[in-house]
Tab-separated table of C-alpha atoms in Angstrom:
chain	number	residue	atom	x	y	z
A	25	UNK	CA	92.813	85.437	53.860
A	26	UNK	CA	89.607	83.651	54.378
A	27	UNK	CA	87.374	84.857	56.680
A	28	UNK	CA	87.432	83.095	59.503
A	29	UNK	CA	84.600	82.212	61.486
A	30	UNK	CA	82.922	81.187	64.834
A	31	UNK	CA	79.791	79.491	65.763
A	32	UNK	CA	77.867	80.352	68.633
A	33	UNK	CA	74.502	78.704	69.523
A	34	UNK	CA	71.418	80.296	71.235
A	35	UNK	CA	67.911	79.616	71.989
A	36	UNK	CA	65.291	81.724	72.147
A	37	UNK	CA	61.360	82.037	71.985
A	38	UNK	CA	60.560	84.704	69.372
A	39	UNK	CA	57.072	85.873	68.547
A	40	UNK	CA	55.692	86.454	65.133
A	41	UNK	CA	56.026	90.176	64.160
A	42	UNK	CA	54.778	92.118	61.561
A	43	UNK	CA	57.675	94.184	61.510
A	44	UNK	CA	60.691	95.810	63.030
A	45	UNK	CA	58.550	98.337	64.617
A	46	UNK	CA	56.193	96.772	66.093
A	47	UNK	CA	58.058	94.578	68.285
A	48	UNK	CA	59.386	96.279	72.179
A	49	UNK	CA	63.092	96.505	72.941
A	50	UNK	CA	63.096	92.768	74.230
A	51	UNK	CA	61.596	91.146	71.568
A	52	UNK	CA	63.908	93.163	68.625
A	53	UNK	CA	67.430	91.579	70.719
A	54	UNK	CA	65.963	87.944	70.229
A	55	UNK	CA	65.172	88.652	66.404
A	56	UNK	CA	68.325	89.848	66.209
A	57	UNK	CA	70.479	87.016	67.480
A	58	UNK	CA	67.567	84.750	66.530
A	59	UNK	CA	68.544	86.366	62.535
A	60	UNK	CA	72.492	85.990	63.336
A	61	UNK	CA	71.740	82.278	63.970
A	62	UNK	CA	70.082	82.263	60.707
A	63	UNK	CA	73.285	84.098	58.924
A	64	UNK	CA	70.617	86.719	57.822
A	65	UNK	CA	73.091	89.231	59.035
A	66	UNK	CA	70.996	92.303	57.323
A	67	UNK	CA	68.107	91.631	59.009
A	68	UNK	CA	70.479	90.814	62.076
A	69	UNK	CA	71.646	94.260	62.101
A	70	UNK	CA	67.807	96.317	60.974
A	71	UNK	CA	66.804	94.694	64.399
A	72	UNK	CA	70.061	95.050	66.536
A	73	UNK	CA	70.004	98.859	65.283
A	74	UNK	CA	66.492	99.287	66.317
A	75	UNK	CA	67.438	97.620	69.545
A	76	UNK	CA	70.632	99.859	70.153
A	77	UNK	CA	68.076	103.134	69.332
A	78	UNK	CA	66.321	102.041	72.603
A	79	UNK	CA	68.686	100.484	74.552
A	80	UNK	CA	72.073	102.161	73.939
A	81	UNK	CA	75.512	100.533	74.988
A	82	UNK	CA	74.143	97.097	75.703
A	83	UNK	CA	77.701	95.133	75.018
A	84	UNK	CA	75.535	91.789	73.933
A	85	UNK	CA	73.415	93.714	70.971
A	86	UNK	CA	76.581	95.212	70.008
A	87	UNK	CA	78.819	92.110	70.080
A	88	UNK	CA	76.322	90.634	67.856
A	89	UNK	CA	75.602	93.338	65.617
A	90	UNK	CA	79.748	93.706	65.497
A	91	UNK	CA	79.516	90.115	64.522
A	92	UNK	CA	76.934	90.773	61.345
A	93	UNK	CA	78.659	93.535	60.028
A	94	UNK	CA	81.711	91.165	59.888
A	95	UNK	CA	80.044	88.388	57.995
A	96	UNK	CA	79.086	91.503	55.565
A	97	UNK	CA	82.652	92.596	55.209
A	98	UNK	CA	81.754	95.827	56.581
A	99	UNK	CA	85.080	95.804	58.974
A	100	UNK	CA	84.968	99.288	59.946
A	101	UNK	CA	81.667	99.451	61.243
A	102	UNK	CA	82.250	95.825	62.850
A	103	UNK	CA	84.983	97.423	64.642
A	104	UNK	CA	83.264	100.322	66.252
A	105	UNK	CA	80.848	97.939	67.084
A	106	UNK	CA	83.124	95.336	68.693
A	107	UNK	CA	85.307	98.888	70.432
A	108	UNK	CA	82.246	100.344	72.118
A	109	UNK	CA	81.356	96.926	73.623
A	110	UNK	CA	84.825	96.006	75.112
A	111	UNK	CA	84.812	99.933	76.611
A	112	UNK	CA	81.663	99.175	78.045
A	113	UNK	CA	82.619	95.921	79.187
A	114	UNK	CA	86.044	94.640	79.082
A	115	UNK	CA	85.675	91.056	79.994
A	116	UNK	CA	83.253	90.340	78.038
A	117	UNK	CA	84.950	87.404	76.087
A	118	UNK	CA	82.900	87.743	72.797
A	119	UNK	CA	83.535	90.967	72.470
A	120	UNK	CA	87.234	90.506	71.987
A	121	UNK	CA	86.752	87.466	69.909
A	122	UNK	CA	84.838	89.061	67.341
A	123	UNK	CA	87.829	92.110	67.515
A	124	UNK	CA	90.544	89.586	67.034
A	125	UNK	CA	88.308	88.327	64.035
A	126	UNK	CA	87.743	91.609	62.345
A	127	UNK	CA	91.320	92.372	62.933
A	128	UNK	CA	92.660	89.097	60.928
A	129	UNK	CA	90.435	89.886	58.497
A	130	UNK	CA	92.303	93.553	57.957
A	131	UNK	CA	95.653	91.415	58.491
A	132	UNK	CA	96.047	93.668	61.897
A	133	UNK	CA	98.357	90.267	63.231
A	134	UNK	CA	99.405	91.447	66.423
A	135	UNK	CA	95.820	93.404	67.641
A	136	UNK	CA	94.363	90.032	66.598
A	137	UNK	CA	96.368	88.634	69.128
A	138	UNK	CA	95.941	90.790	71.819
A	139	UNK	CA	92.452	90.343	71.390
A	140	UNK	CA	92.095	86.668	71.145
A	141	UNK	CA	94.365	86.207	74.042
A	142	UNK	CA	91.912	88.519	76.181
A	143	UNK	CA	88.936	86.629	74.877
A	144	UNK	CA	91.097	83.194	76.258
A	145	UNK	CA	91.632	84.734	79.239
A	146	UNK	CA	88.237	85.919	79.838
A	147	UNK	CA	86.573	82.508	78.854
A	148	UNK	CA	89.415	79.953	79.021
A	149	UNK	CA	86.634	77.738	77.825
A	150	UNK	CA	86.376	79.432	74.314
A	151	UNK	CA	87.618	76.957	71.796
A	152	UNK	CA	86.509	79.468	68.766
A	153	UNK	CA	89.071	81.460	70.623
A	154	UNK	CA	91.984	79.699	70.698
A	155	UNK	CA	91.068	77.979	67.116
A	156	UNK	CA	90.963	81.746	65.490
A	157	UNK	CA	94.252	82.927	67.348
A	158	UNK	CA	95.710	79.427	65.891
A	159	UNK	CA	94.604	80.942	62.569
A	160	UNK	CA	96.380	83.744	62.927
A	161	UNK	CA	99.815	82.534	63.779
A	162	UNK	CA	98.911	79.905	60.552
A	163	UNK	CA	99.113	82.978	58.661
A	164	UNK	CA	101.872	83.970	60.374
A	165	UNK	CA	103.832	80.835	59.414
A	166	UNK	CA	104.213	80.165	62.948
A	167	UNK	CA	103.063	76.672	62.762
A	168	UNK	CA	104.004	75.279	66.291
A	169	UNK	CA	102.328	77.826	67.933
A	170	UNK	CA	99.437	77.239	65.072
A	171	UNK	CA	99.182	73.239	66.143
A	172	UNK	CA	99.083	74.689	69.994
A	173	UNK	CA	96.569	76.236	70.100
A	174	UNK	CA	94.289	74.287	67.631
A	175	UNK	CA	95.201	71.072	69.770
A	176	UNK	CA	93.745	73.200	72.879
A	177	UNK	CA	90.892	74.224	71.243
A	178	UNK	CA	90.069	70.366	69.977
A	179	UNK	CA	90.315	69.588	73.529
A	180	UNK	CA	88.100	71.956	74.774
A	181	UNK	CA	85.875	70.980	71.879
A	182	UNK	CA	86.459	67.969	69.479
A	183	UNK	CA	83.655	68.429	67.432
A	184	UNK	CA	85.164	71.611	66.117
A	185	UNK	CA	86.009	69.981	62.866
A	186	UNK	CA	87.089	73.353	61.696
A	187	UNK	CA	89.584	72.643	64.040
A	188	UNK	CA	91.213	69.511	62.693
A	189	UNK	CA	91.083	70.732	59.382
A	190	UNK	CA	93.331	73.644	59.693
A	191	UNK	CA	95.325	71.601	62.147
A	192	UNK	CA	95.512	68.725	59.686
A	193	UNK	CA	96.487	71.710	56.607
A	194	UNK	CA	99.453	72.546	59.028
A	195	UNK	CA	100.706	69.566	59.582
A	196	UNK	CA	100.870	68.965	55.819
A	197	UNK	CA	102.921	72.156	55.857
A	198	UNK	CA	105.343	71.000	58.755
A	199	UNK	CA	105.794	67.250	57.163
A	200	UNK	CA	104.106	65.627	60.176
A	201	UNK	CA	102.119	63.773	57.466
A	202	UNK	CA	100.612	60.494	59.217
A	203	UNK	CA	98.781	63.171	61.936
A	204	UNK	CA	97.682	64.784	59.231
A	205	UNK	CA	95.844	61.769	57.839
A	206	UNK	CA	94.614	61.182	61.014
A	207	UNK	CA	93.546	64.707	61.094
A	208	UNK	CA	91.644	65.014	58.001
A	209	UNK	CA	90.189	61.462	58.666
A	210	UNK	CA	88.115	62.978	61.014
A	211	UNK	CA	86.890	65.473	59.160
A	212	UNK	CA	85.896	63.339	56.183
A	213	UNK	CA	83.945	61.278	58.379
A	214	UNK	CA	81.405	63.749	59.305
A	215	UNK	CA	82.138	65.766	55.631
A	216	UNK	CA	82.821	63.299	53.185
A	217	UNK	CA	82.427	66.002	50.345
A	218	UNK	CA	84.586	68.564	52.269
A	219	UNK	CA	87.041	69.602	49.034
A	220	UNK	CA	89.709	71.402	50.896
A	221	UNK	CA	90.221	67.853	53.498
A	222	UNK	CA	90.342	65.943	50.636
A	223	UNK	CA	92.656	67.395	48.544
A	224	UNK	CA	94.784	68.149	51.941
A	225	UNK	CA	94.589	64.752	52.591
A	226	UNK	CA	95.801	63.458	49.375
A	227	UNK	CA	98.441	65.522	49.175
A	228	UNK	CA	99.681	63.895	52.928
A	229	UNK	CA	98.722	60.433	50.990
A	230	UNK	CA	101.325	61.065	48.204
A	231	UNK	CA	103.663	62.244	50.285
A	232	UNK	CA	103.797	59.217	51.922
A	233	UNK	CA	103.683	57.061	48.892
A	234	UNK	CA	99.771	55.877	49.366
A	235	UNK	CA	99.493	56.844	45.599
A	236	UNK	CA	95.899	55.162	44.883
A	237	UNK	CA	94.126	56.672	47.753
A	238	UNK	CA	96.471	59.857	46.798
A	239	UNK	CA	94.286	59.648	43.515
A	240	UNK	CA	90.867	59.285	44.614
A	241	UNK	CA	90.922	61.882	47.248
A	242	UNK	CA	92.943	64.226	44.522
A	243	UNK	CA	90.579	63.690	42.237
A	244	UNK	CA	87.502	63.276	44.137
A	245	UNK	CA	88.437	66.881	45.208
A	246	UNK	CA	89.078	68.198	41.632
A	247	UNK	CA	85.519	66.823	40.696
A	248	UNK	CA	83.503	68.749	43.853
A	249	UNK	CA	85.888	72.082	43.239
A	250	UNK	CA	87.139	72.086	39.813
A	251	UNK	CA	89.295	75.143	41.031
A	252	UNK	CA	91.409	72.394	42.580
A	253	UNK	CA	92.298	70.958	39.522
A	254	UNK	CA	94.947	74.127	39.010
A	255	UNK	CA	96.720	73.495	41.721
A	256	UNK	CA	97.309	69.673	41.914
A	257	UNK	CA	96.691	68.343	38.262
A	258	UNK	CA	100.221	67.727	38.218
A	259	UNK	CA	100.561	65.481	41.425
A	260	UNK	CA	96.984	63.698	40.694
A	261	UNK	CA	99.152	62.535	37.091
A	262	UNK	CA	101.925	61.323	38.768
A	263	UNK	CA	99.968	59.941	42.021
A	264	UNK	CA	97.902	57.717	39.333
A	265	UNK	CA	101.046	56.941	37.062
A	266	UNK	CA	103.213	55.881	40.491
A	267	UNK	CA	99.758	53.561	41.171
A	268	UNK	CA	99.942	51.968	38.061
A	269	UNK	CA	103.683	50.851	37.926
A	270	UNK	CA	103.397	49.208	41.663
């Protein structure tokens, strides 16, 4: 399953450094979230580690640092990460949110859950949260559910357009194929290259006999991500040859 992922923004004033060493307890925290930002998730967890040496148990170093080792694919250490922060801390809604990540990623379903639910409950205010639980009942075929909880976090923040992408996808999958277009409509405007929308979208087009637009989006996706071209050669063929007899 594709990693899933959440985006958290923070500002901070760093000062130059030389090095990992030479910068106090304070100052090695904001170069590591300031690195995290930067998805230099290496260097994220050199100065998280360093941090951690000093300042053991602090949940917010280790939520982060949980969150690096994720984005590496190192799950195991990820979890200990994202463990020892919740048991030092157990509202801490990040903390669970990064769990619930790590445990989709090892197709743990129902701890995923559990975890995302906590981080809801914690932070009802956490769209990341609600969009990565609605993940996991995607994968779970549980597409009402799925639309639920993407719809709530859309609300909470509509320019998610992860969000309306996935939610979009689903609705492919259930039939519901006009709010799909609608969807994916969204998500084209701000990503007009986005592959994935486009091809999504043109499969919703054909299925609701739009077979021109079916073609450009189908092929306009096949020409970004030529690993497309697999999977819906076949309908772009027929979407153009249905075009050409209207």
């Amino acid at each position: 399953m594709k990693k899933l992922f959440s985006i958290f923004t923070f500002v901070f004033i760093v000062g130059l450094s030389d090095g990992f060493s030479q910068l106090d307890p304070k100052e090695q925290l904001q170069e590591g979230i300031a690195s995290f930002n930067g998805r230099e998730y290496e260097e994220a967890v050199n100065y998280l580690t360093n941090y951690l040496n000093t300042v053991a148990e602090d949940k917010v170093a280790m939520t982060y640092r949980a969150y690096a080792y994720y984005y590496l694919g190192n799950y195991s250490d990820a979890l200990a990460d994202a463990t020892n922060a919740i048991a030092n801390d157990n509202s801490y809604a990040l903390s669970h949110n990064v769990r619930g990540l790590i445990y989709t990623a090892m197709n743990n379903y129902p701890e995923a859950i559990n975890d995302f639910t906590e981080a809801i409950f914690d932070q009802p205010d956490l769209a990341e949260a609600y969009m990565n639980r609605g993940l996991v009942y995607k994968a779970m075929k549980e597409y009402s559910e799925a639309v639920t909880d993407l719809s709530s976090a859309i609300d909470l923040n509509n320019t998610l357009l992860e969000a309306y992408y996935y939610r979009g996808e689903i609705e492919v999958y259930m039939g519901n194929y006009d709010a799909a277009i609608k969807d994916l409509n969204i998500v084209l405007m701000n990503r007009s290259n986005d592959a994935a929308s486009l091809a999504a979208r043109g499969l919703a087009l054909y299925q609701t006999k739009q077979y021109k637009q079916a073609a450009e989006d189908l092929e306009n996706a096949i020409n970004i991500n030529p690993e497309l071209k697999q999977d819906y050669e076949t309908i772009l063929e027929d979407a153009k040859r249905q075009a050409a007899e209207k």
